[in-house]
Amino acid sequence: MSKNKVNIYDVAEKAGVGIGTVSRVLNNSDKVKDDTRKKVLEVMKELNYRPNKLAQNLARQKANAVAVIVPSFIDHFFVEVLKGIQDALEEENIDLILHKIDLNENRMKKIMDIVHSRKVDGIAALTMDISDTEDQELKDSGIPVVLADEFSADFHSIYFDDLKGAEMAVDYLAALDHSRIAFVNGDINSLHGQKRLEGVKKSFKKNNIIIDQKLIKDGDFYVEDGYQSMQEIFELPQAKWPTAVFAASDNQAIGVLQAVEEKGLKVPADIAVIGYDNIELAKYLKLTTIWQPMYQLGYLTIEVLLKAINGELKDIYHKELELKLVKRETA
Amino acid sequence: MSKNKVNIYDVAEKAGVGIGTVSRVLNNSDKVKDDTRKKVLEVMKELNYRPNKLAQNLARQKANAVAVIVPSFIDHFFVEVLKGIQDALEEENIDLILHKIDLNENRMKKIMDIVHSRKVDGIAALTMDISDTEDQELKDSGIPVVLADEFSADFHSIYFDDLKGAEMAVDYLAALDHSRIAFVNGDINSLHGQKRLEGVKKSFKKNNIIIDQKLIKDGDFYVEDGYQSMQEIFELPQAKWPTAVFAASDNQAIGVLQAVEEKGLKVPADIAVIGYDNIELAKYLKLTTIWQPMYQLGYLTIEVLLKAINGELKDIYHKELELKLVKRETA
DNA sequence: CTGTTAGCGCTTTCAC
DNA sequence: GTGAAAGCGCTAACAG
């Protein structure tokens, strides 16, 4: 029977000290005589004592955990970010409570539930655009929040410049002498989708490319959406087909690649393809893409969140992470 | 200033009742007069009161959370499983605390730390083979544990039959008249690797295929390992090349596909490829593979864990999930 | 340096 | 039905 029911009183009694002293050695207080510390430590080991974190947390009014909120669809993008998050958290020995929030449900209510539960000291939200009307309640709660992959004037945020990224992609295609360029966009209702579209248009204008609305598709950021969009493009008269396509995510680029291949066309000879994200797989697919440093995003998000929790941040922290073009073989 | 500092006493006072009553309505106790309940509920809303879960948990001696332990490498396999886990958990409103554990570190110590922290009511461990010598301590702790994708006589476990799966894959290749078959295995030190190798050998024997050790590779379950293994195979004299390869994971199959393609060879005409897992991507790569129902694995794991936590499980639960061959175009 | 005491915010008997 | 009081296991003053 080693059902660990031993608590601080048991240790104190057996060591012949008060519980205050036990608590002190637990918290590495320097004001404990070496002898007593040693004695207490011994008893702890003997009894196989471990502090009850639930009790510690309640007494300290600190949860020693953060919530990470992800959209319901965990895809490659989030996996990369999560890795960064986990690594950053592990170094600090802080628990990661994973919550997923569907786009269609009452997000702010769920978030506020998390806040009020007191089970976390802070929140990292991935790709959650919080509308201005919603955010007041969250702001008022005073809980540290950092937005990853989303900008907000009201919260710490770490983000990429979607416009710039899209522009970069199309510029590259244009430099390769493509003038019939399709854009397979993701969710046009998201800020990401809108900004990327802006970037595409900006580049088109700059490079004197005439916009063909039939070559601009939107859907979502998944593989099937890319596949679907490309299928639709192939329904156009062949003369209208693009010589290059920019997909708003690597996932979609994979779908595009599939569709192109099924058509018996060659990449990049017949149709060049450039993606967005640089997920791990992109390397193996030899996909040219825009690299969003996702791991770094996750890691930095936590670093900032922990600083916020520790009150080390006076102002709202805003940071744009640099995008990079990764040239491989599809464009 | 809405910094939610309101507690059960505030509510009790304002409602003109004792804290016991407030607690009762909080817990939907039936022995509260409708009038008082209504009154208390009103005050709660008015004060925007939410129970402090930290305190609830301490008083109840229950964390309302489970730990999910994953290996440090979160790949597509785990993402699928995680989805199932999350869905199952969400229905029960239980928190998911994600821990990663590296293979090389002191796993049991980390696990026992989690156990003793009291922050979780149970543990779901993915792909963790717990050695017999280690498991005693965990068993003694009495905390509910369920192993996913790993069998153990001592713990609830939900698993696949690796031997059968590998056999199935090679049988299929043999039925396609392949007799020079390479096996690109994963970690040979893992039970999975060993069992799959057994399955391959069993099928070889059954189908009168002579084992060529040069065509049996091992490494790890990642893309690069598959790529690497295939490269090594291509270093053999061309006459020795296989006409088909079975990869122990879809990740590796992707690597194999790459290597084959770079060689200018056609799949499946020159070399057929079959994978293992059926990750989401497999569909788009048209990869023939052995389907391990990963989502179901995650979902069931949580269902079992919650039952164990609620004391609804008398015996150790063991369940083998069925594998299935998914025929697509690479073999 | 160390013991004692009062919380942390809730649940849960135990009386009335 | 409901209030009062005693924990849950720990931290953090407060004395000495």
XYZ file of C-alpha atoms (C1' of nucleotides) in Angstrom:
694
model
C 0.000 0.000 0.000
C 1.938 2.930 -1.201
C -1.085 4.995 -2.137
C 0.575 8.298 -1.689
C -1.484 9.939 0.954
C 1.489 11.416 2.732
C 1.291 15.141 3.175
C 3.292 17.934 4.594
C 2.155 17.172 8.134
C 3.437 13.630 7.982
C 6.793 14.871 6.848
C 6.900 17.579 9.482
C 6.033 15.197 12.266
C 8.485 12.529 11.284
C 11.245 15.066 10.819
C 10.401 16.723 14.095
C 9.860 20.171 12.571
C 6.929 22.424 11.765
C 5.133 22.372 8.477
C 6.436 25.832 7.738
C 9.925 24.459 7.625
C 8.913 21.647 5.366
C 7.269 24.140 3.077
C 10.435 26.192 3.087
C 12.675 23.402 1.993
C 10.074 22.579 -0.615
C 10.409 26.052 -1.982
C 14.150 26.242 -1.632
C 14.003 29.034 0.835
C 17.527 29.962 1.860
C 16.622 30.506 5.451
C 16.734 26.929 6.548
C 19.653 25.505 8.446
C 21.547 22.986 6.402
C 21.042 20.345 8.984
C 17.285 20.712 9.139
C 17.032 20.870 5.380
C 18.966 17.691 5.086
C 16.847 16.005 7.705
C 13.628 17.065 6.003
C 14.855 16.015 2.611
C 15.690 12.628 4.016
C 12.259 12.127 5.478
C 10.678 13.237 2.237
C 12.541 10.631 0.317
C 11.822 8.035 2.932
C 8.125 8.705 2.804
C 8.226 9.207 -0.949
C 6.569 12.525 -0.417
C 5.581 14.775 -3.297
C 3.764 18.043 -2.888
C 0.173 18.143 -3.985
C 0.182 20.688 -6.755
C -3.510 21.268 -6.514
C -2.996 22.556 -3.005
C 0.104 24.499 -3.936
C -1.685 26.159 -6.761
C -4.632 27.132 -4.660
C -2.442 28.580 -1.950
C -0.237 30.395 -4.405
C -3.116 31.515 -6.531
C -1.213 30.363 -9.525
C -1.962 27.480 -11.792
C 1.455 26.847 -13.265
C -0.164 26.065 -16.528
C -1.116 27.843 -19.693
C -3.927 27.200 -22.095
C -3.138 26.771 -25.731
C -6.133 27.293 -27.909
C -6.097 25.855 -31.374
C -8.732 25.706 -34.077
C -10.438 22.366 -34.333
C -8.472 21.353 -37.383
C -4.989 20.531 -36.211
C -2.980 20.387 -39.376
C 0.697 20.434 -40.171
C 0.931 24.088 -39.536
C -0.238 23.752 -35.973
C 1.854 20.737 -35.314
C 4.942 22.761 -36.070
C 3.802 25.589 -33.863
C 2.922 23.165 -31.116
C 6.406 21.782 -31.140
C 7.809 25.209 -30.470
C 5.273 25.750 -27.750
C 6.043 22.501 -26.053
C 9.746 23.060 -26.100
C 9.442 26.517 -24.640
C 7.098 25.289 -21.948
C 9.126 22.315 -20.979
C 12.091 24.422 -20.082
C 9.952 26.220 -17.552
C 8.138 23.195 -16.274
C 4.735 24.608 -16.963
C 1.796 22.512 -17.979
C 0.174 22.830 -21.336
C -3.571 22.502 -21.409
C -4.792 22.059 -24.926
C -8.147 23.420 -25.932
C -9.659 23.348 -29.317
C -12.255 25.795 -30.358
C -14.425 25.408 -33.369
C -14.929 28.371 -35.570
C -18.647 28.205 -35.421
C -19.163 27.942 -31.711
C -19.304 30.682 -29.158
C -15.615 31.222 -28.905
C -15.479 34.029 -26.438
C -17.681 32.171 -24.002
C -15.395 29.179 -24.110
C -12.385 31.359 -23.662
C -13.918 33.148 -20.723
C -14.755 29.820 -19.164
C -11.105 28.947 -19.365
C -10.135 32.257 -17.874
C -12.494 31.956 -14.940
C -11.649 28.378 -14.230
C -8.363 29.604 -12.754
C -6.666 26.557 -14.075
C -4.288 28.544 -16.237
C -2.157 31.609 -15.742
C -2.260 32.695 -19.319
C -3.553 31.953 -22.754
C -1.894 31.438 -26.088
C -4.345 31.491 -28.944
C -3.376 30.331 -32.395
C -4.925 31.883 -35.445
C -7.855 33.369 -33.607
C -8.977 36.674 -34.914
C -10.739 38.272 -32.029
C -13.188 40.881 -33.079
C -13.088 44.251 -31.408
C -16.481 43.821 -29.887
C -15.573 40.577 -28.229
C -12.239 41.427 -26.822
C -13.274 43.839 -24.111
C -14.327 41.140 -21.704
C -11.114 39.243 -22.202
C -9.043 42.364 -21.809
C -10.860 43.292 -18.647
C -10.206 39.933 -17.120
C -6.577 40.917 -16.912
C -5.317 37.484 -17.816
C -2.213 37.495 -19.988
C -3.013 36.579 -23.557
C -0.813 36.276 -26.572
C -2.064 35.828 -30.070
C 0.011 33.717 -32.391
C -0.332 34.124 -36.117
C -2.763 36.960 -35.721
C -2.382 40.646 -35.105
C -4.391 42.595 -32.603
C -3.776 46.064 -31.337
C -5.155 45.054 -27.957
C -3.139 41.940 -27.211
C 0.405 40.809 -27.402
C 0.735 39.322 -30.817
C 3.246 37.586 -32.973
C 2.421 37.345 -36.600
C 3.505 37.227 -40.188
C 2.848 39.732 -42.896
C 0.490 37.884 -45.184
C 0.434 40.620 -47.730
C 4.176 40.645 -48.006
C 4.345 36.866 -48.221
C 1.850 36.648 -51.035
C 3.541 39.449 -52.856
C 6.845 37.678 -52.500
C 5.426 34.500 -53.988
C 3.876 36.164 -57.006
C 6.883 38.368 -57.587
C 8.964 35.254 -57.774
C 6.612 33.677 -60.277
C 6.594 36.865 -62.313
C 10.370 36.971 -62.289
C 10.230 33.517 -63.781
C 8.326 35.117 -66.642
C 4.935 33.758 -65.793
C 2.100 36.033 -66.714
C -0.861 33.717 -66.409
C -0.825 33.062 -62.702
C -3.606 31.440 -60.719
C -4.127 32.102 -57.038
C -5.632 29.293 -55.000
C -6.585 31.124 -51.872
C -7.777 29.823 -48.520
C -10.666 31.137 -46.518
C -11.528 34.512 -47.954
C -13.373 35.422 -44.778
C -10.219 35.184 -42.750
C -7.784 38.007 -42.420
C -5.118 35.725 -43.789
C -7.094 35.104 -46.934
C -7.832 38.751 -47.441
C -4.308 39.928 -46.876
C -2.867 37.341 -49.158
C -5.281 38.321 -51.861
C -4.191 41.916 -51.430
C -0.593 40.867 -51.757
C -1.319 38.950 -54.908
C -3.093 41.903 -56.445
C -0.324 44.245 -55.476
C 2.214 42.050 -57.169
C 0.032 41.642 -60.231
C -0.187 45.355 -60.623
C 3.486 45.871 -60.034
C 4.333 43.267 -62.629
C 1.728 44.379 -65.106
C -0.210 41.176 -64.892
C -3.832 41.390 -65.785
C -6.099 39.874 -63.203
C -8.241 37.047 -64.459
C -10.953 36.484 -61.868
C -11.420 32.966 -63.154
C -7.951 32.163 -61.943
C -8.596 33.366 -58.439
C -10.131 30.731 -56.237
C -10.869 30.467 -52.604
C -11.894 27.678 -50.285
C -10.101 26.592 -47.202
C -6.508 25.866 -46.386
C -6.662 22.098 -46.742
C -5.418 19.664 -49.297
C -8.850 18.935 -50.703
C -9.571 22.605 -51.179
C -6.473 23.019 -53.272
C -7.362 19.967 -55.277
C -10.886 21.205 -55.795
C -9.837 24.676 -56.827
C -7.395 23.337 -59.348
C -10.029 21.037 -60.789
C -12.234 24.026 -61.358
C -9.469 25.853 -63.096
C -8.972 22.910 -65.399
C -12.569 23.208 -66.443
C -11.691 26.417 -68.226
C -10.762 26.228 -71.893
C -7.223 25.003 -72.114
C -6.002 28.284 -73.551
C -7.004 29.901 -70.300
C -5.008 27.626 -68.080
C -2.350 29.272 -65.996
C 1.333 28.562 -66.357
C 1.852 28.950 -62.660
C -0.204 28.742 -59.499
C 0.301 30.187 -56.089
C -1.414 28.228 -53.345
C -2.143 29.900 -50.022
C -0.916 26.909 -48.058
C 1.329 23.959 -48.663
C -1.623 21.750 -47.993
C -3.458 23.296 -50.874
C -0.322 23.133 -52.983
C -0.293 19.401 -52.433
C -3.830 19.238 -53.733
C -2.871 21.370 -56.698
C 0.088 19.137 -57.428
C -2.204 16.136 -57.423
C -4.660 17.710 -59.798
C -1.899 18.785 -62.149
C -0.339 15.379 -62.117
C -3.624 13.643 -62.800
C -4.015 15.888 -65.795
C -0.761 14.423 -67.068
C 0.956 17.780 -66.812
C 4.505 18.349 -65.651
C 5.608 20.519 -62.772
C 7.181 22.990 -63.215
C 7.504 22.659 -67.002
C 3.804 22.886 -67.788
C 2.630 24.468 -64.604
C 4.784 25.850 -61.838
C 3.500 25.641 -58.282
C 4.463 27.617 -55.229
C 3.047 26.998 -51.785
C 2.943 28.742 -48.458
C 4.080 27.649 -44.984
C 6.957 25.306 -45.628
C 5.567 22.395 -43.677
C 7.922 19.541 -43.074
C 6.606 17.620 -46.010
C 7.347 20.398 -48.467
C 10.952 19.350 -48.463
C 10.114 15.879 -49.688
C 7.716 17.102 -52.270
C 10.401 19.512 -53.450
C 7.850 22.215 -53.118
C 8.906 25.795 -53.614
C 7.183 27.778 -50.941
C 7.065 30.752 -48.643
C 8.486 29.794 -45.310
C 6.645 30.886 -42.230
C 8.855 30.100 -39.239
C 6.215 28.163 -37.352
C 8.361 26.580 -34.709
C 9.770 29.944 -33.850
C 6.273 31.341 -33.722
C 5.299 28.797 -31.117
C 8.430 29.194 -29.104
C 8.327 32.964 -29.038
C 4.640 32.948 -28.218
C 5.331 31.098 -25.021
C 8.339 33.197 -24.150
C 6.244 36.298 -24.416
C 3.353 34.745 -22.562
C 5.551 33.751 -19.653
C 7.014 37.206 -19.493
C 3.546 38.651 -19.445
C 2.562 36.297 -16.663
C 5.578 37.349 -14.677
C 4.699 40.969 -15.164
C 7.842 41.657 -17.129
C 6.009 43.256 -20.007
C 5.051 46.861 -19.625
C 3.673 47.441 -23.077
C 1.802 45.374 -25.558
C 4.278 43.262 -27.425
C 4.046 43.137 -31.180
C 6.401 41.222 -33.347
C 6.411 40.437 -37.006
C 8.333 37.339 -37.940
C 10.203 37.329 -41.230
C 9.012 35.246 -44.127
C 11.419 33.643 -46.493
C 11.217 32.252 -49.991
C 12.384 28.661 -50.186
C 13.268 27.727 -53.738
C 12.921 24.088 -54.578
C 11.797 22.343 -57.708
C 8.149 23.054 -58.304
C 8.712 26.650 -59.335
C -12.744 46.788 -12.458
C -14.272 43.432 -13.051
C -11.290 41.464 -11.902
C -13.233 38.454 -10.894
C -12.453 38.114 -7.271
C -15.955 37.175 -6.309
C -16.208 33.950 -4.396
C -18.776 31.780 -2.820
C -18.996 33.960 0.258
C -19.877 37.020 -1.748
C -22.641 35.132 -3.430
C -23.911 33.675 -0.175
C -23.986 37.021 1.528
C -25.709 38.852 -1.255
C -28.251 36.084 -1.621
C -28.807 35.941 2.087
C -27.939 32.256 2.364
C -25.079 30.143 3.644
C -22.186 29.069 1.511
C -23.358 25.508 1.817
C -26.440 26.377 -0.113
C -24.513 28.162 -2.790
C -22.316 25.141 -3.130
C -25.399 22.975 -3.425
C -26.865 24.899 -6.281
C -23.448 24.878 -7.885
C -23.496 21.134 -7.782
C -27.115 20.753 -8.776
C -28.041 19.184 -5.509
C -31.728 18.384 -5.501
C -32.235 19.392 -1.947
C -32.508 23.096 -2.486
C -35.841 24.825 -2.533
C -36.665 26.147 -5.948
C -37.022 29.653 -4.627
C -33.620 29.730 -3.008
C -32.007 28.141 -6.008
C -33.482 30.751 -8.240
C -32.340 33.524 -5.949
C -28.811 32.178 -5.774
C -28.611 31.713 -9.504
C -29.688 35.290 -9.960
C -27.016 36.616 -7.681
C -24.409 34.489 -9.384
C -25.247 35.958 -12.721
C -25.392 39.426 -11.285
C -21.951 39.085 -9.759
C -20.670 37.173 -12.770
C -19.561 34.485 -10.422
C -17.691 31.391 -11.585
C -16.400 28.724 -9.275
C -12.675 28.522 -8.836
C -11.818 25.137 -10.193
C -8.540 25.004 -8.357
C -10.447 25.120 -5.098
C -13.094 22.732 -6.301
C -10.495 20.272 -7.348
C -8.677 20.433 -4.068
C -11.833 19.957 -2.078
C -13.042 17.165 -4.299
C -9.668 15.560 -4.546
C -10.183 15.312 -8.257
C -8.396 17.149 -11.000
C -10.888 16.874 -13.796
C -8.079 16.497 -16.223
C -6.117 13.735 -17.823
C -2.536 13.635 -18.975
C -1.791 12.578 -22.498
C 1.760 11.507 -22.931
C 3.240 11.515 -26.382
C 6.718 10.839 -27.656
C 8.662 13.958 -28.490
C 8.116 13.551 -32.190
C 4.546 14.501 -32.887
C 3.984 13.275 -36.380
C 0.924 12.647 -38.482
C 0.169 9.488 -36.637
C -0.140 11.247 -33.327
C -2.080 14.105 -34.761
C -4.766 11.695 -35.844
C -4.827 10.023 -32.477
C -4.913 13.375 -30.753
C -7.973 14.347 -32.678
C -9.801 11.334 -31.371
C -8.605 12.071 -27.887
C -9.703 15.654 -28.009
C -13.128 14.812 -29.295
C -13.721 12.211 -26.640
C -12.526 14.555 -23.923
C -14.512 17.498 -25.059
C -17.763 15.655 -24.656
C -16.944 15.141 -21.016
C -15.547 18.561 -20.361
C -12.280 17.268 -19.061
C -9.013 19.061 -19.561
C -6.241 17.613 -21.617
C -2.749 18.191 -20.339
C -0.218 17.357 -22.961
C 3.146 16.010 -21.965
C 5.876 14.903 -24.229
C 8.471 12.457 -23.144
C 11.689 11.826 -24.932
C 12.756 8.294 -25.455
C 16.129 8.806 -23.927
C 15.154 10.492 -20.724
C 14.035 8.932 -17.502
C 10.514 8.257 -18.540
C 9.180 6.593 -15.455
C 10.390 9.409 -13.267
C 8.608 11.939 -15.396
C 5.486 9.864 -15.393
C 5.577 9.447 -11.649
C 6.010 13.183 -11.281
C 2.827 13.619 -13.220
C 1.080 11.049 -11.096
C 2.102 12.629 -7.839
C 1.352 16.132 -8.932
C -2.341 15.314 -8.520
C -3.125 17.504 -11.450
C -4.628 14.663 -13.430
C -7.004 11.856 -12.665
C -5.616 9.494 -15.220
C -3.004 8.977 -17.864
C -3.176 8.043 -21.511
C 0.197 7.099 -22.904
C 0.778 6.776 -26.614
C 3.279 4.313 -27.969
C 5.099 3.878 -24.704
C 6.367 0.428 -24.096
C 6.714 0.190 -20.374
C 9.143 -2.425 -19.293
C 8.095 -4.904 -16.669
C 10.640 -3.669 -14.191
C 9.440 -0.126 -14.394
C 5.763 -0.625 -14.233
C 5.420 -1.732 -10.642
C 5.667 1.750 -9.253
C 3.077 3.058 -11.646
C 0.763 0.177 -10.958
C 1.111 0.673 -7.230
C 0.189 4.296 -7.506
C -3.288 3.173 -8.386
C -3.810 5.911 -10.947
C -5.789 4.821 -13.983
C -3.572 4.361 -16.998
C -4.362 3.319 -20.492
C -1.807 2.503 -23.088
C -2.612 3.387 -26.659
C -0.851 1.621 -29.497
C 0.981 -0.641 -27.121
C 0.075 -3.829 -25.353
C 0.763 -4.522 -21.725
C -0.598 -7.282 -19.584
C -0.575 -4.961 -16.606
C -2.464 -1.962 -17.960
C -5.535 -1.283 -19.960
C -4.355 -1.225 -23.503
C -5.655 -0.657 -26.971
C -3.441 -1.734 -29.762
C -2.979 -3.076 -33.241
C -1.486 -6.352 -34.281
C 1.744 -5.325 -35.957
C 2.571 -8.822 -37.009
C -0.732 -9.241 -38.741
C -0.493 -5.867 -40.421
C 2.929 -6.509 -41.850
C 1.882 -9.935 -42.984
C -1.129 -8.447 -44.683
C 1.025 -5.971 -46.555
C 3.508 -8.515 -47.815
C 0.803 -11.027 -48.656
C -0.756 -8.396 -50.846
C 2.522 -7.693 -52.585
C 3.081 -11.413 -53.069
C -0.387 -11.816 -54.526
C 0.637 -9.170 -57.032
C 3.395 -11.577 -58.049
C 6.260 -9.736 -56.502
C 9.015 -11.940 -55.267
C 11.796 -9.449 -54.709
C 10.347 -7.442 -51.889
C 12.216 -4.962 -49.739
C 11.171 -4.128 -46.206
C 11.976 -0.644 -44.985
C 11.425 -1.070 -41.293
C 11.295 1.514 -38.525
C 13.017 1.300 -35.191
C 14.094 -2.287 -34.757
C 14.430 -1.760 -31.032
C 10.776 -1.021 -30.688
C 8.179 -3.696 -30.293
C 6.491 -2.349 -33.382
C 9.580 -2.816 -35.455
C 10.170 -6.285 -34.183
C 6.618 -7.448 -34.671
C 6.432 -6.061 -38.153
C 9.633 -7.805 -39.057
C 8.165 -11.032 -37.780
C 5.094 -10.483 -39.870
C 7.177 -9.863 -42.946
C 9.169 -13.022 -42.399
C 6.069 -15.021 -41.796
C 4.600 -13.874 -45.060
C 7.850 -14.473 -46.890
C 7.897 -18.023 -45.717
C 4.273 -18.591 -46.495
C 4.741 -17.233 -50.007
C 8.025 -18.993 -50.594
C 9.972 -15.813 -50.880
C 13.635 -16.056 -50.072
C 14.800 -13.490 -47.605
C 17.499 -11.185 -48.872
C 18.983 -9.466 -45.850
C 20.192 -6.665 -48.064
C 16.614 -5.746 -48.754
C 15.708 -5.462 -45.107
C 16.454 -2.079 -43.671
C 15.692 -0.393 -40.434
C 15.950 3.151 -39.161
C 13.161 5.169 -37.714
C 9.610 5.862 -38.735
C 10.226 9.210 -40.404
C 10.304 10.384 -43.959
C 14.051 10.795 -44.040
C 14.595 7.295 -42.752
C 12.568 5.863 -45.589
C 14.447 7.972 -48.078
C 17.751 6.940 -46.622
C 16.920 3.250 -46.582
C 15.816 3.328 -50.162
C 18.982 5.113 -51.197
C 20.979 2.331 -49.654
C 18.992 -0.242 -51.520
C 19.708 1.552 -54.766
C 23.385 1.187 -54.072
C 23.031 -2.521 -54.682
C 23.660 -3.824 -58.180
C 20.620 -3.079 -60.261
C 19.793 -6.732 -60.688
C 19.292 -6.912 -56.951
C 16.775 -4.123 -56.767
C 13.368 -5.074 -55.467
C 10.199 -4.869 -57.509
C 8.226 -3.848 -54.481
C 8.855 -2.292 -51.115
C 6.907 -2.371 -47.908
C 7.537 0.612 -45.667
C 6.734 0.391 -41.985
C 5.076 3.805 -41.959
C 3.515 6.104 -44.492
C 6.138 8.636 -43.598
C 8.825 6.266 -44.689
C 6.816 5.352 -47.744
C 6.895 9.003 -48.733
C 10.656 8.942 -48.455
C 10.784 5.789 -50.498
C 8.566 7.317 -53.145
C 10.899 10.266 -53.377
C 13.963 8.120 -53.775
C 12.289 6.019 -56.426
C 11.144 9.022 -58.340
C 14.560 10.628 -58.241
C 15.919 7.472 -59.734
C 13.568 8.075 -62.646
C 11.636 4.939 -61.845
C 7.876 4.569 -62.061
C 5.544 3.567 -59.275
C 4.087 0.987 -59.333
C 5.314 -0.158 -62.754
C 8.995 -0.365 -61.853
C 8.657 -0.534 -58.119
C 5.472 -0.932 -56.146
C 5.240 0.717 -52.740
C 2.982 -0.016 -49.824
C 2.938 1.985 -46.621
C 1.560 1.646 -43.126
C -0.776 3.872 -41.098
C -2.946 5.556 -43.684
C -2.206 9.087 -42.620
C -4.359 11.758 -44.148
C -1.830 12.513 -46.795
C -1.755 8.963 -48.066
C -4.948 9.620 -49.910
C -3.416 12.423 -51.910
C -0.292 10.519 -52.652
C -2.478 7.640 -53.796
C -0.513 5.472 -51.470
C -1.583 1.909 -50.942
C -1.238 1.238 -47.265
C -2.309 -0.613 -44.160
C -4.850 1.403 -42.315
C -4.503 1.721 -38.588
C -7.644 3.417 -37.278
C -5.855 6.122 -35.379
C -8.719 8.422 -34.623
C -10.638 5.518 -33.198
C -7.608 4.572 -31.162
C -7.537 7.991 -29.557
C -11.232 8.127 -28.974
C -11.472 4.696 -27.436
C -8.435 5.303 -25.300
C -10.177 8.184 -23.599
C -13.441 6.344 -23.272
C -11.676 3.544 -21.478
C -9.642 5.922 -19.369
C -12.702 7.771 -18.189
C -14.405 4.536 -17.309
C -11.364 3.500 -15.365
C -11.361 6.792 -13.536
C -14.991 6.349 -12.651
C -14.290 2.917 -11.347
C -16.450 1.286 -13.961
C -13.779 -1.144 -15.033
C -13.339 -4.246 -12.973
C -10.785 -5.995 -15.101
C -7.920 -4.893 -17.224
C -9.268 -3.858 -20.580
C -7.558 -5.152 -23.675
C -8.683 -4.404 -27.158
C -7.162 -5.054 -30.519
C -8.303 -2.725 -33.250
C -8.683 -4.128 -36.737
C -6.251 -3.194 -39.458
C -7.361 -2.825 -43.024
C -5.663 -2.852 -46.386
C -6.348 0.282 -48.394
C -5.667 -0.262 -52.044
C -4.711 2.784 -54.000
C -2.300 3.296 -56.825
C 1.215 2.714 -55.598
C 0.828 -1.019 -55.315
C 16.203 30.145 11.411
C 11.703 28.035 12.740
C 6.905 27.020 14.694
C 2.227 28.762 14.587
C -1.662 30.544 12.451
C -4.504 32.237 9.119
C -5.995 31.887 4.733
C -6.740 30.050 -0.666
C -12.227 28.832 -2.317
C -14.658 25.109 -2.408
C -17.163 20.432 -0.651
C -19.227 17.888 2.751
C -20.802 16.129 7.029
C -23.599 17.246 10.978
C -27.060 19.298 13.378
C -31.341 21.876 13.532
C -33.837 22.423 3.204
C -30.226 24.980 5.117
C -26.423 27.081 8.083
C -22.167 26.297 10.513
C -17.919 24.183 10.769
C -14.363 21.149 9.525
C -11.399 19.861 6.223
C -8.529 19.413 1.232
C -2.732 20.322 1.425
C -0.148 23.961 0.886
C 1.867 29.064 1.290
C 2.914 33.119 3.637
C 2.968 36.377 7.075
C 3.948 36.876 12.004
C 6.184 36.156 16.083
C 9.885 34.700 18.534
